């Protein structure tokens, strides 16, 4: 690695550099995969760099337009799929209930920005399906996100829903959740995860509608 690049990534100004290139994942067309590849390479067995990158991307999840979240989630998925001794640490960092972790964003946005909350749930489901360690973590901590699955179920049942709608929760001018075929698939996959845990634990996990929305309970 050229000395100037090494200094930018790991040196005294690395925080500024990582913040700028993290933002570029959303803002600069055609650069996201090159940036993600660099992040993945530099994150390997490097806790300090890994945490710093994830913190910057997490912060963007709560602030960027919901239309720009897809690239961020794609970047996070690649980073969390890195199979090194730090993989679980990265998963915990991203799925945090505090600050701007994915679970925290679901809690803070499920009322006023339901599209953002839904995309976070969809990301967790996709992550669990692709990453065995993430799946194990989510199953072991189901009480932290079970309410989010029930929130999505209620949103799907609020009004009549046409299953062949062309609406999208990833690309829309509205901040309101749309009942789409993709959302139905996400709900089915999330429910299947909870059902799998219920089977393992002998029926201790509830998947009924009476699960309390944590964001409401805390208000």
XYZ file of C-alpha atoms in Angstrom:
219
model
C 0.000 0.000 0.000
C 1.425 3.447 -0.924
C 2.559 5.418 2.163
C 0.115 8.273 1.486
C -2.815 5.877 1.286
C -1.688 4.041 4.413
C -1.504 7.350 6.269
C -4.979 8.357 5.070
C -6.529 5.061 6.171
C -4.628 4.352 9.380
C -2.942 7.654 10.271
C -3.909 10.692 12.311
C -6.523 11.842 9.780
C -8.083 8.420 9.251
C -11.331 9.379 10.968
C -11.949 12.161 8.457
C -11.015 9.940 5.517
C -13.252 7.051 6.608
C -16.176 9.411 7.198
C -15.805 10.941 3.743
C -15.518 7.669 1.845
C -18.383 6.164 3.864
C -20.568 9.049 2.722
C -19.373 8.491 -0.846
C -20.968 5.032 -0.776
C -24.286 6.862 -1.040
C -23.307 10.008 -2.901
C -20.790 9.057 -5.600
C -22.202 6.890 -8.359
C -20.228 3.764 -9.243
C -17.701 3.922 -6.399
C -19.426 1.957 -3.648
C -18.001 -1.486 -4.430
C -14.415 -0.223 -4.660
C -14.816 1.497 -1.296
C -16.368 -1.586 0.276
C -13.568 -3.786 -1.061
C -11.050 -1.469 0.584
C -12.996 -1.522 3.863
C -13.157 -5.325 3.822
C -9.431 -5.662 3.128
C -8.440 -3.215 5.865
C -10.902 -4.612 8.417
C -9.388 -8.095 8.405
C -8.236 -8.786 11.987
C -8.108 -5.029 12.653
C -10.488 -4.185 15.488
C -9.773 -0.456 15.595
C -10.388 0.041 11.887
C -13.407 -2.289 11.855
C -15.166 -0.453 14.660
C -14.399 2.959 13.196
C -15.814 2.032 9.779
C -18.939 0.477 11.267
C -19.535 3.478 13.507
C -19.485 5.833 10.525
C -21.794 3.647 8.444
C -24.147 3.200 11.413
C -24.397 6.958 11.817
C -25.424 7.281 8.174
C -28.246 4.742 8.578
C -30.137 7.156 10.798
C -29.563 10.259 8.688
C -29.391 9.519 4.954
C -32.471 9.421 2.777
C -34.229 6.060 2.934
C -33.614 5.821 -0.818
C -29.853 5.753 -0.143
C -29.864 2.999 2.471
C -29.526 0.085 0.053
C -25.848 0.787 -0.681
C -25.112 1.136 3.027
C -26.716 -2.199 3.819
C -24.836 -3.828 0.956
C -21.589 -2.488 2.432
C -22.505 -3.697 5.913
C -23.378 -7.138 4.608
C -19.969 -7.499 2.953
C -18.203 -6.330 6.112
C -20.159 -8.629 8.414
C -19.514 -11.620 6.178
C -15.754 -11.338 6.775
C -14.882 -14.557 8.601
C -12.103 -13.623 10.975
C -11.898 -13.601 14.803
C -13.660 -10.199 14.856
C -16.795 -11.269 12.988
C -19.043 -11.534 16.046
C -17.775 -8.216 17.394
C -18.754 -6.539 14.115
C -22.196 -8.147 14.177
C -22.812 -6.925 17.722
C -21.600 -3.445 16.799
C -24.034 -3.164 13.890
C -27.064 -4.797 15.532
C -26.797 -2.619 18.630
C -29.910 -1.439 20.476
C -28.157 1.735 21.583
C -27.171 4.892 19.723
C -27.429 4.384 15.976
C -27.247 0.596 15.787
C -29.724 -1.116 13.471
C -32.084 -2.142 16.281
C -31.911 1.365 17.730
C -32.805 2.877 14.348
C -35.842 0.590 14.119
C -37.008 1.794 17.530
C -36.574 5.479 16.791
C -38.015 5.469 13.272
C -40.875 2.957 13.285
C -43.492 5.671 13.810
C -42.329 8.709 11.847
C -40.154 6.988 9.222
C -41.521 3.471 8.835
C -39.731 2.846 5.519
C -36.402 3.268 7.304
C -37.469 0.896 10.081
C -38.623 -1.709 7.570
C -35.374 -1.586 5.604
C -33.453 -2.205 8.830
C -35.581 -5.268 9.576
C -35.108 -6.521 6.024
C -31.346 -6.136 6.403
C -31.276 -8.175 9.626
C -33.270 -10.953 7.957
C -30.964 -10.988 4.930
C -27.931 -11.007 7.214
C -29.288 -13.950 9.204
C -29.965 -15.887 6.009
C -26.442 -15.353 4.664
C -24.293 -15.354 7.792
C -24.553 -18.322 10.205
C -22.853 -16.435 13.037
C -25.288 -13.528 12.675
C -28.196 -15.958 12.664
C -26.947 -17.576 15.862
C -26.539 -14.167 17.486
C -30.064 -13.075 16.537
C -31.567 -16.353 17.715
C -29.739 -16.101 21.031
C -30.988 -12.524 21.462
C -34.481 -12.856 20.004
C -36.064 -10.776 22.775
C -34.183 -7.742 21.438
C -35.843 -7.819 18.001
C -38.953 -9.987 18.384
C -41.065 -6.854 18.852
C -39.817 -5.519 15.488
C -41.170 -8.588 13.685
C -44.543 -8.054 15.339
C -44.450 -4.375 14.356
C -43.930 -5.408 10.724
C -46.771 -7.913 10.999
C -49.104 -5.189 12.250
C -48.047 -2.851 9.443
C -48.806 -5.552 6.889
C -52.263 -6.086 8.389
C -53.289 -2.459 8.865
C -55.081 -2.035 5.544
C -56.022 -3.978 2.454
C -52.913 -4.965 0.552
C -52.640 -5.845 -3.124
C -49.823 -8.425 -3.407
C -48.837 -7.389 -6.921
C -48.303 -3.706 -6.170
C -45.398 -1.992 -7.928
C -44.559 0.080 -4.845
C -41.100 -0.169 -3.308
C -39.825 0.541 0.178
C -36.322 1.087 -1.155
C -37.185 3.715 -3.755
C -40.066 6.019 -2.928
C -40.752 9.679 -2.258
C -42.715 8.759 0.860
C -41.414 7.994 4.343
C -44.350 5.646 4.893
C -44.012 1.880 4.744
C -45.593 0.247 1.693
C -47.139 -3.229 1.849
C -45.305 -5.051 -0.940
C -44.530 -8.614 -1.972
C -40.960 -8.102 -0.776
C -42.223 -6.980 2.636
C -44.422 -10.075 2.835
C -41.381 -12.247 2.097
C -39.340 -10.416 4.743
C -42.068 -10.951 7.338
C -42.298 -14.650 6.462
C -38.533 -15.108 6.791
C -38.366 -13.186 10.077
C -41.256 -15.200 11.491
C -39.521 -18.401 10.390
C -36.452 -17.385 12.404
C -38.553 -16.917 15.525
C -40.362 -20.183 14.884
C -37.017 -21.969 14.574
C -35.980 -20.634 17.961
C -39.351 -21.564 19.448
C -38.871 -25.140 18.251
C -35.387 -25.308 19.792
C -36.530 -23.853 23.113
C -39.693 -25.885 23.440
C -42.155 -23.117 22.670
C -40.858 -20.336 24.905
C -40.733 -17.660 22.211
C -44.018 -15.921 21.396
C -44.879 -15.050 17.809
C -48.357 -13.747 18.578
C -49.618 -10.210 18.052
C -49.528 -9.338 21.745
C -45.795 -8.600 21.764
C -45.356 -5.020 22.940
C -43.660 -2.526 20.630
C -40.584 -1.482 22.621
C -40.624 2.030 21.223
C -44.152 2.481 22.564
C -43.403 0.800 25.853
C -40.504 3.124 26.526
C -42.497 6.270 25.826
